[in-house]
XYZ file of C-alpha atoms in Angstrom:
491
model
C 173.688 14.199 147.546
C 174.811 11.161 146.354
C 175.043 8.219 148.159
C 176.937 4.525 147.485
C 174.633 1.672 148.264
C 176.299 -2.332 147.355
C 174.067 -4.519 147.883
C 174.265 -7.754 149.734
C 177.111 -10.277 149.040
C 174.387 -12.789 148.547
C 173.173 -11.897 145.896
C 176.152 -11.040 143.716
C 177.343 -14.908 143.210
C 173.875 -15.312 142.247
C 173.608 -16.360 138.644
C 172.404 -13.355 136.182
C 169.144 -13.889 136.402
C 168.718 -13.940 139.771
C 170.985 -10.959 140.977
C 169.228 -8.947 138.172
C 165.870 -9.658 139.902
C 167.393 -8.942 142.799
C 169.124 -5.603 142.180
C 165.669 -4.472 140.462
C 163.284 -5.641 142.916
C 165.755 -3.633 145.449
C 165.634 -0.363 143.201
C 162.687 -0.787 143.974
C 161.657 -1.356 147.169
C 164.344 2.094 147.449
C 162.467 3.931 145.112
C 158.998 3.633 147.343
C 160.316 4.361 150.387
C 161.624 6.815 149.486
C 159.205 8.229 147.801
C 157.062 9.357 150.898
C 160.600 12.208 151.724
C 159.127 14.784 148.779
C 161.768 15.606 147.147
C 162.554 14.280 143.468
C 165.205 11.476 143.629
C 166.857 9.764 141.108
C 167.253 5.807 142.433
C 169.339 3.963 139.726
C 170.904 -0.060 139.616
C 173.539 -2.008 137.624
C 174.946 -5.862 138.320
C 176.771 -4.668 142.223
C 175.627 -1.403 143.656
C 171.876 1.437 143.766
C 173.262 4.784 142.965
C 170.662 7.331 144.735
C 171.171 11.179 143.724
C 169.365 13.831 144.916
C 170.892 17.718 143.924
C 169.351 19.641 146.086
C 168.814 18.351 148.907
C 169.644 19.336 152.299
C 171.713 18.026 155.234
C 167.710 17.005 156.134
C 166.955 15.182 153.050
C 170.407 13.257 153.200
C 169.929 12.240 157.361
C 166.659 10.880 156.070
C 167.840 9.634 152.749
C 170.044 7.223 154.865
C 167.932 6.737 157.735
C 165.960 4.977 155.098
C 168.978 2.741 153.097
C 170.007 1.654 156.537
C 166.443 -0.339 157.608
C 165.747 -1.024 154.400
C 166.892 -5.197 153.335
C 169.216 -6.124 151.271
C 171.809 -3.828 151.289
C 175.350 -4.819 152.858
C 176.238 -0.598 152.784
C 176.750 2.613 152.159
C 178.542 5.722 150.751
C 178.121 9.310 150.753
C 180.007 10.553 147.837
C 181.583 14.304 146.409
C 181.550 14.331 143.512
C 185.198 15.745 141.336
C 185.894 15.598 138.182
C 189.316 13.516 137.533
C 192.816 15.967 138.395
C 196.132 14.771 138.617
C 197.291 13.438 141.834
C 197.613 16.552 143.649
C 194.125 17.730 142.790
C 192.335 13.776 144.254
C 194.709 14.092 147.513
C 193.337 17.685 147.957
C 190.164 16.708 147.465
C 189.994 13.947 149.723
C 192.057 16.408 152.573
C 189.194 18.327 152.441
C 187.011 15.354 153.999
C 188.808 13.514 155.776
C 191.293 15.928 157.791
C 189.256 15.878 161.017
C 187.983 12.252 160.905
C 191.681 11.153 160.891
C 192.707 13.235 163.668
C 194.356 10.345 166.565
C 193.668 7.961 163.589
C 195.444 5.116 162.043
C 194.276 4.703 158.645
C 195.013 3.118 155.342
C 194.080 5.114 151.338
C 192.154 2.243 149.535
C 191.649 3.381 145.781
C 189.524 1.669 143.589
C 189.861 2.898 139.276
C 187.987 2.446 136.499
C 189.814 3.341 132.920
C 192.950 4.022 131.183
C 195.274 6.779 133.368
C 198.687 7.928 133.937
C 199.305 6.196 137.423
C 197.920 2.965 139.411
C 195.937 2.469 142.289
C 198.868 1.910 144.060
C 200.647 5.388 143.688
C 197.109 7.036 144.413
C 196.811 5.383 147.287
C 200.687 6.180 148.399
C 200.404 9.705 147.652
C 197.576 10.615 148.690
C 197.821 7.996 152.276
C 201.949 10.392 152.438
C 199.979 13.997 151.733
C 197.067 12.778 154.507
C 199.683 11.829 157.091
C 201.797 14.982 156.763
C 198.554 17.588 157.032
C 196.416 15.805 159.126
C 197.347 14.657 162.956
C 196.464 11.314 162.384
C 198.511 9.276 164.329
C 199.686 7.199 161.765
C 199.392 4.715 158.476
C 197.994 1.344 159.214
C 198.076 -0.529 156.390
C 196.534 -4.089 158.423
C 193.451 -3.086 160.942
C 193.617 0.081 160.861
C 191.407 2.502 162.399
C 189.948 4.160 159.771
C 190.220 3.033 156.120
C 189.691 5.702 153.461
C 188.415 4.910 150.099
C 187.714 6.070 146.540
C 186.774 5.925 143.490
C 188.090 6.541 140.247
C 185.793 6.281 137.367
C 187.108 7.456 134.061
C 187.444 11.071 134.258
C 185.845 11.483 137.736
C 186.806 11.012 141.321
C 184.792 9.977 144.406
C 185.511 10.550 147.321
C 183.424 8.368 149.897
C 182.666 9.082 153.156
C 180.248 7.947 156.092
C 180.174 4.540 155.174
C 177.163 3.096 157.060
C 176.441 -0.815 157.396
C 173.031 -1.569 156.460
C 170.859 -4.916 157.635
C 172.097 -6.886 154.743
C 169.619 -9.637 153.809
C 167.792 -9.704 150.902
C 165.029 -7.157 149.694
C 162.011 -7.489 150.483
C 160.278 -8.626 148.444
C 162.286 -11.493 146.475
C 161.470 -14.415 148.569
C 157.685 -16.244 148.605
C 155.593 -14.296 151.906
C 155.347 -15.799 155.730
C 152.711 -15.421 158.487
C 153.887 -14.973 161.433
C 152.287 -15.585 164.546
C 153.291 -12.904 166.892
C 152.879 -12.062 170.546
C 154.130 -8.577 171.218
C 157.159 -9.743 173.371
C 160.570 -10.641 172.276
C 160.745 -13.307 170.495
C 157.453 -13.369 167.997
C 158.800 -9.838 167.579
C 162.815 -10.334 166.619
C 161.408 -14.163 164.731
C 159.351 -11.604 162.243
C 162.734 -8.809 161.452
C 164.968 -11.816 161.234
C 162.480 -12.577 158.229
C 162.318 -9.423 157.360
C 165.706 -9.343 156.646
C 165.826 -12.528 154.995
C 163.749 -10.582 152.245
C 160.140 -12.941 153.223
C 157.186 -10.581 153.071
C 155.757 -11.107 156.670
C 152.130 -10.801 157.595
C 150.439 -10.821 161.189
C 148.618 -13.174 162.972
C 148.170 -12.615 166.617
C 145.545 -14.509 169.011
C 143.128 -12.786 171.301
C 143.190 -14.298 174.186
C 141.091 -12.191 175.928
C 143.220 -8.359 176.798
C 141.970 -5.768 174.674
C 145.149 -3.618 175.834
C 147.515 -6.835 174.608
C 146.006 -6.743 171.261
C 146.470 -2.784 171.073
C 149.810 -3.548 171.658
C 150.193 -6.553 169.412
C 149.118 -3.936 166.584
C 151.568 -1.244 168.030
C 155.194 -3.060 168.094
C 153.424 -5.163 164.291
C 153.376 -2.024 163.060
C 156.534 -0.666 164.060
C 158.274 -3.711 162.208
C 156.026 -3.099 158.977
C 156.459 0.767 158.574
C 160.763 0.226 160.253
C 161.734 -2.665 158.062
C 158.901 -3.736 155.574
C 156.999 -0.344 154.572
C 157.281 -1.719 150.806
C 155.220 -4.048 150.924
C 151.413 -3.761 152.357
C 150.788 -6.922 154.348
C 147.637 -8.166 157.066
C 147.392 -8.020 159.893
C 144.369 -10.968 160.974
C 143.414 -11.469 164.367
C 142.095 -14.399 165.788
C 139.780 -14.254 168.940
C 140.516 -17.592 171.434
C 138.860 -16.762 174.235
C 136.615 -19.721 174.043
C 139.134 -21.882 172.567
C 141.040 -21.166 175.603
C 137.786 -21.715 177.765
C 137.188 -24.896 175.681
C 141.177 -26.365 176.627
C 140.230 -25.514 180.412
C 137.271 -27.365 180.334
C 138.494 -30.721 178.214
C 142.244 -30.755 178.552
C 144.058 -32.964 180.910
C 146.568 -29.771 183.254
C 149.851 -30.944 181.858
C 148.975 -31.410 178.389
C 147.303 -27.831 178.052
C 149.882 -26.106 176.766
C 150.659 -28.332 173.454
C 147.403 -28.287 173.113
C 146.958 -24.689 172.793
C 149.796 -24.506 170.386
C 148.307 -27.037 167.921
C 145.299 -24.760 168.106
C 146.555 -22.058 166.898
C 148.642 -23.738 164.466
C 145.410 -25.463 162.716
C 144.273 -22.434 162.680
C 147.281 -20.226 161.325
C 147.346 -22.271 158.542
C 143.833 -22.368 157.248
C 144.546 -18.096 157.523
C 147.616 -18.983 155.755
C 146.148 -20.869 153.093
C 143.159 -17.745 152.474
C 146.092 -15.344 151.838
C 147.890 -18.015 149.713
C 151.155 -18.349 152.195
C 153.524 -21.344 151.722
C 154.537 -21.335 155.852
C 154.569 -20.225 159.068
C 156.729 -18.358 161.613
C 157.448 -18.448 165.027
C 159.202 -17.051 168.082
C 159.810 -20.380 169.922
C 163.809 -20.926 171.156
C 164.488 -24.928 172.166
C 164.048 -25.715 175.627
C 163.061 -22.122 176.689
C 159.714 -22.775 178.236
C 157.785 -26.231 178.630
C 156.382 -26.416 175.322
C 159.794 -26.455 173.280
C 161.789 -29.415 174.282
C 162.212 -30.716 170.317
C 159.403 -34.279 171.645
C 157.131 -31.509 172.807
C 157.301 -28.890 169.106
C 157.468 -32.577 167.179
C 153.987 -32.899 168.715
C 153.392 -29.560 168.280
C 153.978 -29.211 164.455
C 152.209 -33.797 163.730
C 148.579 -30.764 164.075
C 149.219 -29.662 160.443
C 150.956 -29.898 156.807
C 152.808 -26.237 156.515
C 156.377 -26.014 157.211
C 156.616 -23.652 160.430
C 160.477 -22.050 160.355
C 161.772 -20.863 164.103
C 164.576 -18.386 163.500
C 165.556 -18.734 167.262
C 164.912 -22.597 167.314
C 169.427 -21.809 168.687
C 169.218 -18.757 170.432
C 169.712 -18.119 173.869
C 166.975 -15.420 175.740
C 170.185 -12.557 176.032
C 171.157 -12.661 172.286
C 167.312 -12.566 171.845
C 166.931 -9.134 174.101
C 170.079 -8.511 172.156
C 168.622 -8.176 169.019
C 165.976 -6.341 169.760
C 167.377 -3.506 171.763
C 169.278 -2.962 168.288
C 165.782 -3.139 165.766
C 163.539 -1.083 168.871
C 161.334 -3.497 169.725
C 162.576 -4.483 173.459
C 160.704 -1.202 174.545
C 157.931 -2.320 173.131
C 158.239 -5.791 174.274
C 159.032 -5.189 177.687
C 155.832 -2.729 178.078
C 153.831 -4.914 176.818
C 150.188 -6.349 178.271
C 150.349 -9.754 179.066
C 147.405 -12.415 179.348
C 147.593 -16.261 179.698
C 144.670 -18.142 180.019
C 146.257 -21.408 179.440
C 148.903 -21.527 182.468
C 149.700 -26.129 183.296
C 150.135 -26.819 187.016
C 152.583 -29.234 186.064
C 152.894 -29.315 182.260
C 154.517 -31.805 180.132
C 158.133 -31.669 178.982
C 157.668 -35.462 176.425
C 154.494 -34.950 175.039
C 153.001 -38.550 173.817
C 151.477 -38.131 170.320
C 148.882 -40.324 171.163
C 147.727 -38.380 174.747
C 148.444 -35.275 173.130
C 146.223 -36.751 170.122
C 143.295 -38.514 173.193
C 143.089 -35.226 175.178
C 141.898 -33.366 171.649
C 139.094 -35.905 171.264
C 137.324 -34.554 174.372
C 138.146 -31.038 172.334
C 134.685 -29.484 170.229
C 136.573 -28.413 167.101
C 133.226 -26.289 165.962
C 134.962 -23.797 168.972
C 137.680 -24.258 166.508
C 136.258 -23.634 163.553
C 134.259 -20.380 164.754
C 136.851 -18.342 165.637
C 138.636 -18.971 161.998
C 135.424 -17.847 160.825
C 135.337 -15.203 162.634
C 139.061 -13.915 162.073
C 139.709 -10.098 161.241
C 141.574 -9.448 158.601
C 142.638 -5.626 157.355
C 145.756 -4.338 155.648
C 148.198 -3.429 158.657
C 148.773 0.741 157.338
C 144.471 1.097 157.936
C 144.773 -0.561 161.747
C 143.693 2.269 163.030
C 140.573 2.472 161.247
C 139.325 -0.472 163.440
C 140.122 1.012 166.155
C 136.332 0.119 167.980
C 133.813 3.273 167.781
C 133.550 3.775 172.047
C 138.265 4.697 172.075
C 137.679 7.283 168.948
C 139.263 10.308 169.408
C 139.348 13.009 167.392
C 142.131 13.633 164.834
C 143.475 17.103 164.088
C 145.537 18.730 160.935
C 145.678 21.859 162.722
C 146.666 22.401 166.524
C 146.547 25.987 168.731
C 147.820 26.842 171.729
C 147.284 26.491 174.953
C 147.077 22.868 173.380
C 149.691 21.083 173.505
C 151.358 18.592 171.006
C 153.827 15.164 171.537
C 155.941 13.787 170.114
C 156.323 9.981 170.479
C 158.465 9.495 167.601
C 161.250 7.412 168.712
C 164.512 10.117 169.979
C 166.490 9.409 166.363
C 163.166 10.312 164.762
C 163.016 13.747 166.354
C 166.479 14.307 166.548
C 166.227 13.396 161.913
C 163.525 14.883 161.080
C 162.574 17.565 164.681
C 158.877 18.911 164.255
C 158.184 22.344 164.899
C 155.201 24.412 164.944
C 154.297 27.382 165.475
C 152.906 29.429 168.310
C 152.818 26.362 170.414
C 154.243 23.853 172.446
C 155.705 20.426 171.111
C 157.373 18.103 173.933
C 159.325 15.803 173.202
C 157.880 12.342 175.220
C 158.917 8.486 173.012
C 155.901 6.042 172.965
C 157.608 4.208 175.312
C 157.471 6.671 178.516
C 154.336 7.936 177.605
C 151.786 5.866 179.205
C 154.164 6.583 182.054
C 154.575 10.339 181.907
C 150.693 10.945 180.578
C 149.010 10.433 184.211
C 151.698 13.879 185.304
C 150.337 15.495 183.547
C 147.859 18.473 183.504
C 144.093 17.319 183.179
C 143.110 20.624 182.627
C 145.386 21.118 179.245
C 143.840 19.204 175.033
C 147.162 17.220 174.189
C 147.393 15.961 170.595
C 150.184 13.095 170.399
C 151.516 13.419 166.455
C 154.102 10.585 165.199
C 154.818 10.537 161.107
C 152.301 8.855 159.787
C 149.115 9.231 162.269
C 149.074 5.283 163.014
C 151.226 4.467 166.554
C 149.315 8.058 167.795
C 146.305 7.448 167.582
C 146.571 3.432 168.823
C 148.349 5.696 171.900
C 145.465 8.076 172.166
C 142.779 5.788 172.257
C 144.123 3.376 174.757
C 144.923 6.587 176.924
C 141.241 7.452 176.344
C 140.636 3.704 177.628
C 142.447 4.335 181.005
C 140.271 7.564 181.454
C 142.367 10.247 180.204
C 139.683 12.614 177.943
C 142.170 15.441 177.370
C 143.736 13.408 173.980
C 144.042 14.039 170.925
C 146.386 13.482 167.759
C 147.503 15.793 165.156
C 148.246 14.531 161.875
C 148.807 17.433 159.141
C 148.511 15.596 156.076
C 146.827 12.030 155.505
C 149.212 8.750 155.392
C 151.115 7.449 152.097
C 149.946 4.715 150.409
C 152.176 2.054 150.430
C 152.787 -0.091 147.968
C 151.312 -3.571 147.227
């Protein structure tokens, strides 16, 4: 296995010291992420790309590496490389034909060759010879130099030939850790998860802050989606998940604040609390999922009044996005199913909310609010490493965790279908059923109540969250199958 990874173009145009730092950061991130696959993988960098090699890799390991590369920030694209000793033009054509004969069937194509070193032929010679040969010896439709269906790429480096196949687009953006951290105010819905993802993609190490308004099911759901975002797109760096108990703050607002100003005041209280959390973690910016005019509290006038509560900068990646665009991104990154089934809890709903809040009126209403209630909520916050949230489940929701399962017990693989396909779970003499996490609640109630089921995911966190949630709903025949301890993430 040999991959060539091209970094995000904005990295290439940076000054040499910045470019070197960013590419080194990306290399280090990939080394950490690929170490969890379980085989020795070599990751090396130069000024514009990263090369990943594993001579012993089989098809499954290659697929796992490809999956990691596709969801790691900082990568523009990557290709699987087939490396050969360089021969004459006919030898180059034969090696290329071996990999491209079938993919070209019925399609237009062109050949693009990059060359480093001195050779008896030019890059154009290679493109013409190989292109003509492919047209004659495959079922390709035609050569098209402009807007072809397929581009056949190769690189000639001194005495080696690289035939590139399976070019896949990466996330783009900057390597995680290349920028300062941020604190994302996450509710688990479409907006906050997408805004968090966009920050991670830009290289911002996103920590999570959740305001618990009174719903335990909501808290479990938010922890689950936050863990999913971290594990899929940001697992090279450890981050915090902070829960701030806001039930008493909501109660104080309901009792003291004018109905029209409840939403604006609640947002200001959240920003004040988030600012304190950020300061304790030395985080310079907050992130919210607000989009201009999506709801009454998100008019420009109201957002201005809300931001006046704190000095910390507030980033709003979704400020000008339509809801449809946000949902499209959530579908692409895998959080749509979380958001669509997220338990909701809203303790502050104004009947006639203001859309043009007057700052002096907001401050007058807050004058009635007992700020010691907010201070108490901030002081009672609970922070934990996101990869350790499973250890913080309440004792009354604890579920059995086993490393071995025997029939007639059944294992339910709750991973996303893509993960199930890339790395299938097989256990000798045990029934393994595939029920993705987003279908589990609905389907579990239809299963045999006399059978013991053990949930499985790669690291055992989402499975335990789901098992705890099922137990809270009265299902006592559920546990967690964890064949080995989760790998520790990088700090």
